[in-house]
Amino acid sequence: MSIYLDYAATAPLRPEVRALLARCYAQDWGNASSLHRDGHAARMHFEDARERIARVLGARVEEIIFTSGATEANNLAILGWMRQQPRGSHLIVSGIEHPSTWEAAEALTYEGFQLDIAPVDSSGRVDVAGLLHRVRANTALVSLMAVNNEVGTIQPVAELARLARGWKLHVDAVQSGLVGWPELAGIDMLSLSAHKLGGPVGSGCLFLRQGLRLAPLLIGGAQEDHRRAGTSNVIGALALAEALEATGRQRSEETGRLTELRDQLEAKLGAIDGAVRLGSERSPHISSWFFEGVRAEPLLVLFDLEGISVSSGSACSSHSVEPSRVVSAMGFSPEQARGLIRFSLGHASTEKEVDFAGRRAGLLVEKARRQGGTEN
Ligand SMILES: Cc1ncc(COP(=O)(O)O)c(C=O)c1O
């Protein structure tokens, strides 16, 4: 039995995307910059993908910049925007951002920019008053994710977007497929990634409000109106468009179905001795826990031996024993932050899978405890 419960790390391809990729790799492999007919056909497909994505988001076509994913989109938004500002300018990111936002912001401090971290409460929600308290006269950017990838908490993006202000707002909307893309009014930049939505890894985009200019990260070509050099990933763009549209079409059905599955899973996990669930007002696809006295790594191995793939938070940090930065920012102890186990669901998750994982979880937690999975 193989059960995949790690959709927040990456999702299997949706059937419509798999069919599209098979078709495109056979036919639509031209270089969109070439002047011959194959290049022209590729360019038409590429611009069609851009149009479809703009339509889904409610943006203009020229506001969509294709990237290799959300890491690049977040880097481009943060580094690209701040490097256009006077040195010494200030930015604010929340304490629960993905490393692609967090580390880009931190890197800017070595270039003479000033960084503040917005506080979060114990449910993993950014404290808007605390964030606004940190705004200065020279604040140029605030970056806040729409849904946190480790605990699933929905963030007050709309509240920030409604404020009249001098700074720009960047939103990482990678995990908000099930709760819906944020309304773009009041948002200046927004990052998306295909592979969290049932598309392929290596394709994403940045919405950049018309009239704003970024310092490019990649140079050496005129693609994306000189904002992102490199041969256009035509097939990746089409797959991103397909995954976004499919996510939108199936959202209400998937949200209802996954909320039920998550609740079933949580009923079983919540009955385990010493189980603590993290987050509130969450996207239905993420359910994160710690189990008192148990560290994440040995428990992950036990789940894996049963054929159940879960994770210890963000995939990027799951090869290390570092405590989760997100859980630490929520005020939990380093020991608790080392115990984070994330179950995440998606388009192909079934009741049978969730039932099996939920029923095995209690035994596995007990086993991990017997094996002494903690340093205490
Ligand atoms: C919230 C969030 N932002 C950004 C990323 C990075 O996306 P990508 O894998 O497309 O670079 C991830 C992926 O883990 C994520 O969950």
Short mmCIF file of N, CA and C in Angstrom, two decimals, residues 88-181:
data_model
loop_
_atom_site.label_atom_id
_atom_site.label_comp_id
_atom_site.label_asym_id
_atom_site.label_seq_id
_atom_site.Cartn_x
_atom_site.Cartn_y
_atom_site.Cartn_z
N GLY A 88 19.27 51.24 2.13
CA GLY A 88 18.79 51.66 3.45
C GLY A 88 17.27 51.55 3.57
N SER A 89 16.59 51.33 2.42
CA SER A 89 15.13 51.18 2.49
C SER A 89 14.78 49.95 3.33
N HIS A 90 13.54 49.94 3.75
CA HIS A 90 13.10 48.98 4.77
C HIS A 90 12.06 48.02 4.17
N LEU A 91 12.10 46.76 4.61
CA LEU A 91 11.05 45.81 4.21
C LEU A 91 10.62 44.99 5.41
N ILE A 92 9.41 44.45 5.30
CA ILE A 92 8.86 43.63 6.38
C ILE A 92 8.39 42.31 5.77
N VAL A 93 8.82 41.21 6.36
CA VAL A 93 8.25 39.92 5.98
C VAL A 93 7.74 39.27 7.26
N SER A 94 6.81 38.33 7.12
CA SER A 94 6.30 37.70 8.33
C SER A 94 7.27 36.62 8.80
N GLY A 95 7.09 36.20 10.05
CA GLY A 95 7.98 35.19 10.62
C GLY A 95 7.68 33.77 10.14
N ILE A 96 6.69 33.61 9.27
CA ILE A 96 6.31 32.25 8.84
C ILE A 96 6.41 32.07 7.33
N GLU A 97 7.19 32.95 6.68
CA GLU A 97 7.30 32.85 5.22
C GLU A 97 8.12 31.63 4.80
N HIS A 98 7.93 31.24 3.56
CA HIS A 98 8.75 30.18 2.96
C HIS A 98 10.19 30.68 2.86
N PRO A 99 11.19 29.77 2.96
CA PRO A 99 12.59 30.22 2.87
C PRO A 99 12.92 31.04 1.63
N SER A 100 12.19 30.84 0.54
CA SER A 100 12.48 31.60 -0.69
C SER A 100 12.13 33.08 -0.53
N THR A 101 11.26 33.39 0.41
CA THR A 101 10.97 34.78 0.76
C THR A 101 11.90 35.23 1.87
N TRP A 102 11.94 34.41 2.88
CA TRP A 102 12.66 34.73 4.09
C TRP A 102 14.15 34.97 3.82
N GLU A 103 14.75 34.03 3.08
CA GLU A 103 16.20 34.15 2.86
C GLU A 103 16.53 35.26 1.86
N ALA A 104 15.61 35.53 0.93
CA ALA A 104 15.83 36.66 0.02
C ALA A 104 15.83 37.96 0.83
N ALA A 105 14.88 38.06 1.77
CA ALA A 105 14.79 39.27 2.60
C ALA A 105 16.04 39.40 3.46
N GLU A 106 16.47 38.28 4.01
CA GLU A 106 17.66 38.32 4.86
C GLU A 106 18.91 38.70 4.07
N ALA A 107 18.99 38.19 2.83
CA ALA A 107 20.16 38.50 1.98
C ALA A 107 20.25 40.00 1.74
N LEU A 108 19.10 40.66 1.68
CA LEU A 108 19.10 42.10 1.41
C LEU A 108 19.75 42.90 2.55
N THR A 109 19.74 42.33 3.75
CA THR A 109 20.35 43.07 4.87
C THR A 109 21.86 43.19 4.64
N TYR A 110 22.44 42.25 3.87
CA TYR A 110 23.88 42.34 3.57
C TYR A 110 24.16 43.35 2.46
N GLU A 111 23.08 43.81 1.83
CA GLU A 111 23.23 44.82 0.78
C GLU A 111 22.86 46.20 1.31
N GLY A 112 22.65 46.31 2.63
CA GLY A 112 22.38 47.63 3.21
C GLY A 112 20.91 47.94 3.41
N PHE A 113 20.03 46.97 3.15
CA PHE A 113 18.60 47.21 3.39
C PHE A 113 18.25 46.82 4.83
N GLN A 114 17.12 47.33 5.29
CA GLN A 114 16.71 47.05 6.67
C GLN A 114 15.49 46.14 6.67
N LEU A 115 15.54 45.16 7.57
CA LEU A 115 14.48 44.14 7.59
C LEU A 115 13.84 44.05 8.96
N ASP A 116 12.51 43.97 8.97
CA ASP A 116 11.78 43.68 10.20
C ASP A 116 10.92 42.45 9.96
N ILE A 117 10.70 41.72 11.04
CA ILE A 117 9.88 40.49 10.95
C ILE A 117 8.55 40.76 11.64
N ALA A 118 7.46 40.51 10.93
CA ALA A 118 6.13 40.71 11.53
C ALA A 118 5.80 39.53 12.44
N PRO A 119 5.24 39.80 13.59
CA PRO A 119 4.94 38.72 14.55
C PRO A 119 3.73 37.89 14.12
N VAL A 120 3.66 36.67 14.63
CA VAL A 120 2.49 35.82 14.39
C VAL A 120 1.95 35.35 15.74
N ASP A 121 0.67 34.98 15.75
CA ASP A 121 0.10 34.48 17.02
C ASP A 121 0.30 32.96 17.09
N SER A 122 -0.23 32.36 18.14
CA SER A 122 0.03 30.93 18.35
C SER A 122 -0.72 30.05 17.35
N SER A 123 -1.64 30.65 16.57
CA SER A 123 -2.32 29.84 15.55
C SER A 123 -1.58 29.93 14.20
N GLY A 124 -0.54 30.74 14.16
CA GLY A 124 0.23 30.88 12.92
C GLY A 124 -0.33 31.97 12.02
N ARG A 125 -1.11 32.89 12.61
CA ARG A 125 -1.67 33.99 11.82
C ARG A 125 -0.87 35.26 12.10
N VAL A 126 -0.55 35.97 11.05
CA VAL A 126 0.21 37.20 11.23
C VAL A 126 -0.64 38.24 11.94
N ASP A 127 -0.01 38.91 12.88
CA ASP A 127 -0.67 39.93 13.68
C ASP A 127 -0.56 41.26 12.89
N VAL A 128 -1.68 41.68 12.30
CA VAL A 128 -1.66 42.84 11.40
C VAL A 128 -1.25 44.11 12.16
N ALA A 129 -1.76 44.27 13.39
CA ALA A 129 -1.40 45.47 14.16
C ALA A 129 0.10 45.47 14.43
N GLY A 130 0.65 44.29 14.78
CA GLY A 130 2.09 44.17 15.04
C GLY A 130 2.89 44.47 13.78
N LEU A 131 2.36 44.04 12.62
CA LEU A 131 3.04 44.31 11.36
C LEU A 131 3.05 45.81 11.08
N LEU A 132 1.86 46.43 11.21
CA LEU A 132 1.75 47.86 10.89
C LEU A 132 2.58 48.71 11.84
N HIS A 133 2.74 48.23 13.06
CA HIS A 133 3.55 48.92 14.05
C HIS A 133 5.01 49.03 13.57
N ARG A 134 5.41 48.10 12.73
CA ARG A 134 6.80 48.08 12.25
C ARG A 134 7.01 48.91 10.98
N VAL A 135 5.92 49.41 10.41
CA VAL A 135 6.06 50.22 9.18
C VAL A 135 6.79 51.52 9.50
N ARG A 136 7.73 51.90 8.62
CA ARG A 136 8.47 53.16 8.80
C ARG A 136 8.22 54.05 7.58
N ALA A 137 8.76 55.25 7.65
CA ALA A 137 8.59 56.18 6.52
C ALA A 137 9.25 55.62 5.27
N ASN A 138 10.32 54.81 5.43
CA ASN A 138 11.03 54.31 4.25
C ASN A 138 10.72 52.84 3.96
N THR A 139 9.59 52.34 4.48
CA THR A 139 9.21 50.95 4.16
C THR A 139 8.80 50.88 2.68
N ALA A 140 9.48 49.96 1.95
CA ALA A 140 9.21 49.86 0.51
C ALA A 140 8.43 48.61 0.15
N LEU A 141 8.43 47.62 1.04
CA LEU A 141 7.80 46.34 0.68
C LEU A 141 7.36 45.59 1.93
N VAL A 142 6.18 44.98 1.81
CA VAL A 142 5.72 44.01 2.81
C VAL A 142 5.42 42.72 2.06
N SER A 143 5.93 41.59 2.57
CA SER A 143 5.66 40.31 1.91
C SER A 143 4.96 39.39 2.90
N LEU A 144 3.81 38.87 2.47
CA LEU A 144 3.02 38.00 3.33
C LEU A 144 2.41 36.89 2.49
N MET A 145 2.55 35.66 2.94
CA MET A 145 1.96 34.54 2.20
C MET A 145 0.45 34.48 2.43
N ALA A 146 -0.28 33.87 1.50
CA ALA A 146 -1.74 33.81 1.63
C ALA A 146 -2.16 32.67 2.55
N VAL A 147 -1.47 31.53 2.42
CA VAL A 147 -1.74 30.36 3.27
C VAL A 147 -0.39 29.78 3.66
N ASN A 148 -0.21 29.55 4.96
CA ASN A 148 1.08 29.03 5.38
C ASN A 148 1.23 27.56 4.97
N ASN A 149 2.43 27.21 4.49
CA ASN A 149 2.64 25.85 3.97
C ASN A 149 2.92 24.81 5.05
N GLU A 150 3.23 25.23 6.27
CA GLU A 150 3.54 24.23 7.30
C GLU A 150 2.33 23.92 8.18
N VAL A 151 1.51 24.92 8.48
CA VAL A 151 0.35 24.65 9.35
C VAL A 151 -0.98 24.97 8.68
N GLY A 152 -0.94 25.60 7.50
CA GLY A 152 -2.17 25.81 6.72
C GLY A 152 -2.97 27.04 7.08
N THR A 153 -2.51 27.83 8.05
CA THR A 153 -3.31 28.98 8.49
C THR A 153 -3.45 30.02 7.38
N ILE A 154 -4.70 30.48 7.20
CA ILE A 154 -4.99 31.49 6.18
C ILE A 154 -4.59 32.86 6.73
N GLN A 155 -3.92 33.65 5.94
CA GLN A 155 -3.34 34.91 6.42
C GLN A 155 -4.20 36.12 6.03
N PRO A 156 -4.07 37.20 6.80
CA PRO A 156 -4.93 38.39 6.57
C PRO A 156 -4.47 39.26 5.39
N VAL A 157 -4.31 38.63 4.24
CA VAL A 157 -3.82 39.34 3.05
C VAL A 157 -4.82 40.42 2.63
N ALA A 158 -6.12 40.06 2.64
CA ALA A 158 -7.13 41.02 2.16
C ALA A 158 -7.14 42.27 3.04
N GLU A 159 -6.94 42.05 4.32
CA GLU A 159 -6.91 43.17 5.27
C GLU A 159 -5.76 44.14 4.93
N LEU A 160 -4.59 43.57 4.65
CA LEU A 160 -3.44 44.41 4.29
C LEU A 160 -3.66 45.09 2.94
N ALA A 161 -4.26 44.35 2.02
CA ALA A 161 -4.45 44.87 0.66
C ALA A 161 -5.38 46.08 0.66
N ARG A 162 -6.29 46.13 1.63
CA ARG A 162 -7.27 47.23 1.67
C ARG A 162 -6.68 48.54 2.20
N LEU A 163 -5.50 48.45 2.86
CA LEU A 163 -4.94 49.66 3.48
C LEU A 163 -4.40 50.64 2.45
N ALA A 164 -4.62 51.92 2.69
CA ALA A 164 -3.96 52.94 1.88
C ALA A 164 -2.54 53.06 2.41
N ARG A 165 -1.54 53.09 1.53
CA ARG A 165 -0.17 52.98 2.01
C ARG A 165 0.84 53.36 0.94
N GLY A 166 2.07 53.58 1.40
CA GLY A 166 3.12 53.93 0.46
C GLY A 166 3.92 52.72 -0.01
N TRP A 167 3.88 51.63 0.76
CA TRP A 167 4.69 50.45 0.41
C TRP A 167 3.94 49.50 -0.52
N LYS A 168 4.72 48.62 -1.14
CA LYS A 168 4.13 47.62 -2.04
C LYS A 168 3.88 46.33 -1.26
N LEU A 169 2.88 45.59 -1.73
CA LEU A 169 2.53 44.33 -1.07
C LEU A 169 2.78 43.15 -2.01
N HIS A 170 3.63 42.23 -1.55
CA HIS A 170 3.86 40.99 -2.29
C HIS A 170 3.20 39.83 -1.54
N VAL A 171 2.53 38.95 -2.30
CA VAL A 171 1.83 37.81 -1.70
C VAL A 171 2.30 36.51 -2.34
N ASP A 172 2.73 35.59 -1.51
CA ASP A 172 3.06 34.24 -1.97
C ASP A 172 1.77 33.43 -1.86
N ALA A 173 1.14 33.15 -3.01
CA ALA A 173 -0.17 32.49 -3.00
C ALA A 173 -0.07 31.01 -3.37
N VAL A 174 1.13 30.45 -3.19
CA VAL A 174 1.38 29.08 -3.64
C VAL A 174 0.42 28.06 -3.04
N GLN A 175 0.07 28.22 -1.77
CA GLN A 175 -0.74 27.18 -1.10
C GLN A 175 -2.22 27.55 -1.06
N SER A 176 -2.63 28.55 -1.83
CA SER A 176 -4.02 28.99 -1.66
C SER A 176 -4.97 28.45 -2.74
N GLY A 177 -4.55 27.37 -3.41
CA GLY A 177 -5.39 26.79 -4.46
C GLY A 177 -6.80 26.43 -3.99
N LEU A 178 -6.91 25.89 -2.78
CA LEU A 178 -8.23 25.45 -2.32
C LEU A 178 -9.07 26.58 -1.73
N VAL A 179 -8.41 27.60 -1.19
CA VAL A 179 -9.20 28.68 -0.59
C VAL A 179 -9.45 29.81 -1.60
N GLY A 180 -8.79 29.74 -2.74
CA GLY A 180 -9.00 30.73 -3.80
C GLY A 180 -7.86 31.73 -3.86
N TRP A 181 -7.56 32.20 -5.07
CA TRP A 181 -6.48 33.19 -5.22
C TRP A 181 -6.96 34.49 -4.62
#
